[in-house]
Coordinates of C-alpha atoms in Angstrom, one line a residue:
Chain A
X1 CA -4.5 3.1 17.0
X2 CA -2.9 0.4 14.9
X3 CA 0.8 0.7 14.9
X4 CA 3.2 -1.0 12.5
X5 CA 6.8 -0.4 13.1
X6 CA 9.8 -1.3 11.0
X7 CA 13.3 -1.8 12.4
X8 CA 15.1 0.8 10.4
X9 CA 14.1 3.9 8.4
X10 CA 17.4 3.9 6.4
X11 CA 19.8 1.0 5.7
X12 CA 22.9 0.8 3.6
X13 CA 24.3 -2.6 2.7
X14 CA 26.9 -4.1 0.4
X15 CA 26.3 -6.4 -2.5
X16 CA 26.2 -10.0 -1.3
X17 CA 25.3 -9.2 2.3
X18 CA 22.4 -11.0 4.0
X19 CA 19.9 -8.4 5.0
X20 CA 17.0 -8.6 7.5
X21 CA 14.1 -6.2 7.6
X22 CA 11.9 -6.5 10.6
X23 CA 8.3 -5.5 11.0
X24 CA 6.1 -5.6 14.1
X25 CA 2.4 -4.9 14.5
X26 CA 0.5 -4.4 17.8
X27 CA -3.1 -5.1 16.8
X28 CA -3.1 -8.9 16.7
X29 CA -3.6 -8.9 12.9
X30 CA -3.6 -12.3 11.1
X31 CA -2.3 -10.9 7.8
X32 CA 1.1 -9.3 7.2
X33 CA 2.6 -8.1 4.0
X34 CA 5.9 -7.0 2.5
X35 CA 5.9 -4.6 -0.5
X36 CA 8.6 -2.8 -2.4
X37 CA 8.0 0.6 -3.8
X38 CA 9.9 2.0 -6.8
X39 CA 9.2 5.2 -8.7
X40 CA 6.7 4.7 -11.5
X41 CA 6.0 1.2 -10.5
X42 CA 3.8 1.7 -7.4
X43 CA 3.7 -0.9 -4.7
X44 CA 4.5 -4.5 -5.6
X45 CA 3.8 -7.4 -3.3
X46 CA 6.8 -9.5 -2.4
X47 CA 5.3 -11.9 0.2
X48 CA 2.4 -12.1 2.6
X49 CA 1.5 -14.2 5.6
X50 CA -1.9 -15.1 6.8
X51 CA -0.8 -16.9 10.0
X52 CA 2.2 -17.8 12.0
X53 CA 4.6 -19.9 9.9
X54 CA 2.4 -19.5 6.8
X55 CA 3.5 -17.6 3.8
X56 CA 2.5 -17.0 0.2
X57 CA 4.5 -15.6 -2.7
X58 CA 3.4 -12.3 -4.1
X59 CA 4.2 -10.8 -7.5
X60 CA 7.9 -10.5 -7.1
X61 CA 9.3 -13.0 -4.6
X62 CA 12.6 -13.8 -6.4
X63 CA 15.6 -12.9 -4.3
X64 CA 13.6 -12.7 -1.1
X65 CA 12.4 -14.9 1.7
X66 CA 10.3 -14.3 4.8
X67 CA 9.9 -15.6 8.3
X68 CA 6.9 -15.4 10.7
X69 CA 7.6 -17.2 13.9
X70 CA 5.3 -15.0 16.0
X71 CA 2.0 -13.4 15.1
X72 CA 3.2 -9.9 15.6
X73 CA 6.5 -10.1 13.7
X74 CA 7.1 -10.6 10.0
X75 CA 10.7 -10.5 8.7
X76 CA 11.9 -10.0 5.1
X77 CA 15.2 -11.5 4.2
X78 CA 17.5 -10.7 1.3
X79 CA 19.7 -13.8 1.2
X80 CA 22.4 -12.0 -1.0
X81 CA 21.6 -8.4 -1.5
X82 CA 22.1 -7.0 -5.0
X83 CA 22.0 -3.5 -6.3
X84 CA 18.7 -4.0 -8.1
X85 CA 17.1 -4.5 -4.6
X86 CA 17.8 -0.9 -3.7
X87 CA 14.3 0.3 -3.0
X88 CA 11.8 1.4 -0.4
X89 CA 10.3 -1.5 1.5
X90 CA 6.9 -1.2 3.2
X91 CA 5.4 -3.6 5.7
X92 CA 1.6 -3.7 6.3
X93 CA -0.8 -5.7 8.4
X94 CA -4.6 -6.3 8.3
X95 CA -7.3 -8.5 9.8
X96 CA -8.4 -11.3 7.5
X97 CA -10.6 -10.2 4.5
X98 CA -12.9 -13.2 4.8
X99 CA -16.2 -11.9 6.1
X100 CA -14.7 -8.4 6.4
X101 CA -13.7 -7.4 2.9
X102 CA -13.6 -3.7 3.7
X103 CA -10.7 -4.1 6.1
X104 CA -7.8 -1.9 5.0
X105 CA -4.2 -2.6 5.4
X106 CA -2.2 -0.6 7.9
X107 CA 1.3 0.4 6.8
X108 CA 4.6 1.0 8.6
X109 CA 6.8 4.0 7.8
X110 CA 9.0 2.1 5.4
X111 CA 12.7 1.2 5.2
X112 CA 14.8 2.8 2.5
X113 CA 17.4 0.2 1.6
X114 CA 20.5 1.1 -0.5
X115 CA 22.7 -1.7 -1.7
X116 CA 26.1 -0.6 -2.9
Chain B
X1 CA -6.3 -10.8 -12.0
X2 CA -7.4 -7.3 -11.1
X3 CA -5.6 -4.3 -12.5
X4 CA -5.8 -0.7 -11.5
X5 CA -5.0 2.3 -13.7
X6 CA -4.3 5.7 -12.4
X7 CA -4.3 8.2 -15.2
X8 CA -1.4 10.6 -14.9
X9 CA 1.7 10.0 -12.9
X10 CA 1.8 13.7 -11.9
X11 CA -1.1 16.2 -11.5
X12 CA -0.4 19.9 -10.9
X13 CA -3.0 22.2 -9.4
X14 CA -3.0 25.7 -7.9
X15 CA -3.9 26.2 -4.3
X16 CA -7.6 26.5 -4.0
X17 CA -8.3 24.7 -7.3
X18 CA -10.3 21.5 -7.7
X19 CA -8.3 18.2 -7.3
X20 CA -9.3 15.3 -9.5
X21 CA -7.2 12.1 -9.4
X22 CA -8.5 9.2 -11.6
X23 CA -8.7 5.5 -10.9
X24 CA -10.1 2.8 -13.0
X25 CA -10.3 -0.9 -12.2
X26 CA -10.6 -3.9 -14.5
X27 CA -13.0 -6.3 -12.9
X28 CA -16.5 -6.8 -14.2
X29 CA -17.5 -7.6 -10.6
X30 CA -17.2 -4.5 -8.4
X31 CA -14.2 -5.0 -6.1
X32 CA -13.5 -3.4 -2.8
X33 CA -11.8 0.0 -3.4
X34 CA -9.4 2.1 -1.4
X35 CA -7.5 5.3 -1.7
X36 CA -4.2 5.8 0.2
X37 CA -2.0 8.9 0.6
X38 CA 1.8 8.9 1.1
X39 CA 3.5 12.0 2.4
X40 CA 7.3 12.3 1.7
X41 CA 9.3 9.7 3.6
X42 CA 6.3 8.1 5.2
X43 CA 4.2 5.0 4.9
X44 CA 0.8 4.9 3.3
X45 CA -2.3 6.2 5.2
X46 CA -5.9 5.4 4.4
X47 CA -7.9 8.3 2.9
X48 CA -11.1 6.5 2.3
X49 CA -12.7 3.2 1.3
X50 CA -15.7 2.1 -0.7
X51 CA -18.0 -0.1 1.4
X52 CA -21.1 -0.3 -0.9
X53 CA -23.1 1.7 1.6
X54 CA -23.1 4.7 -0.7
X55 CA -21.5 5.5 -4.0
X56 CA -20.1 8.8 -2.7
X57 CA -17.5 8.2 -0.1
X58 CA -16.1 10.9 2.2
X59 CA -12.7 10.5 3.6
X60 CA -10.2 12.5 5.7
X61 CA -8.8 15.9 4.9
X62 CA -11.8 16.9 2.8
X63 CA -11.3 14.2 0.1
X64 CA -14.1 12.2 -1.4
X65 CA -14.5 9.6 -4.1
X66 CA -17.4 8.4 -6.2
X67 CA -17.9 4.8 -7.2
X68 CA -19.3 4.5 -10.8
X69 CA -20.0 0.9 -11.7
X70 CA -20.8 1.7 -15.3
X71 CA -17.4 3.4 -15.8
X72 CA -15.5 1.0 -13.5
X73 CA -14.1 4.1 -11.8
X74 CA -13.4 5.4 -8.4
X75 CA -12.0 8.9 -8.9
X76 CA -10.8 11.0 -6.0
X77 CA -11.7 14.6 -5.6
X78 CA -11.3 17.6 -3.3
X79 CA -13.0 20.9 -4.0
X80 CA -10.1 23.1 -2.9
X81 CA -6.5 22.1 -2.8
X82 CA -4.2 23.0 0.1
X83 CA -0.4 23.1 0.0
X84 CA -0.5 20.3 2.6
X85 CA -2.2 18.0 0.1
X86 CA 1.0 17.7 -1.9
X87 CA 1.7 13.9 -1.7
X88 CA 1.5 10.7 -3.7
X89 CA -1.9 9.1 -3.9
X90 CA -2.5 5.4 -4.6
X91 CA -5.7 3.7 -5.6
X92 CA -6.1 0.0 -4.5
X93 CA -8.6 -2.8 -5.1
X94 CA -9.3 -6.1 -3.4
X95 CA -11.2 -8.9 -5.0
X96 CA -13.8 -10.7 -2.9
X97 CA -12.4 -13.5 -0.8
X98 CA -8.8 -12.3 -1.2
X99 CA -6.6 -10.6 1.5
X100 CA -4.2 -9.0 -0.9
X101 CA -4.6 -5.5 -2.5
X102 CA -3.6 -4.6 -6.0
X103 CA -2.2 -1.0 -6.2
X104 CA -2.1 1.5 -9.0
X105 CA 1.2 3.0 -9.9
X106 CA 0.4 6.2 -8.0
X107 CA -0.3 9.8 -8.8
X108 CA 1.9 12.6 -7.4
X109 CA -0.1 15.7 -6.6
X110 CA 1.8 19.0 -6.9
X111 CA 0.2 22.1 -5.4
X112 CA 1.5 25.5 -6.3
X113 CA 0.8 28.8 -4.5

């Protein structure tokens, strides 16, 4: 089974802190994704990566950055956390869609981040 | 860009009743379609996906969805709801050639005894 793990289930940080959210997948997937989930807004894509050291902005990249130094690991960084970044953060991975468009994304359990 | 509309942020049914969760997409070219379920405090789990092999797709836990091109819809159904079906359900679409998914805002299914 594909497994996507996230470093923390719950995290509490203070405004202005630098926050790292880590995601690891064990299925050698090329693609990895970071979403935030807020009530009534569904999932919104922050960043995704289709290869090591490659990244693309999603729909809401402002205030976030990412790092992918190894294929299995994708990190989300909040350079200076703010209260409006309090949310559930979900990581996902998938094989490339090219030639296999039916491939689904596999999700981690999520990190609920609270910024005080 | 694709958009996905899930009609109804909350749907309430009684145990044993039919479940119908609606999903409409915007593209004139049929995209690739997925339904995910999220139980409380968990990540998303794939329920089913449309692969163009058949318009009626069967998924896990007794759920199925029917692709209707003329209505640009991919509604999710289950003949008889169980208490354990209480969760949030997300419809998602992928355009051809893209790796990203566009998600609907989700529908919370409430099941009462």
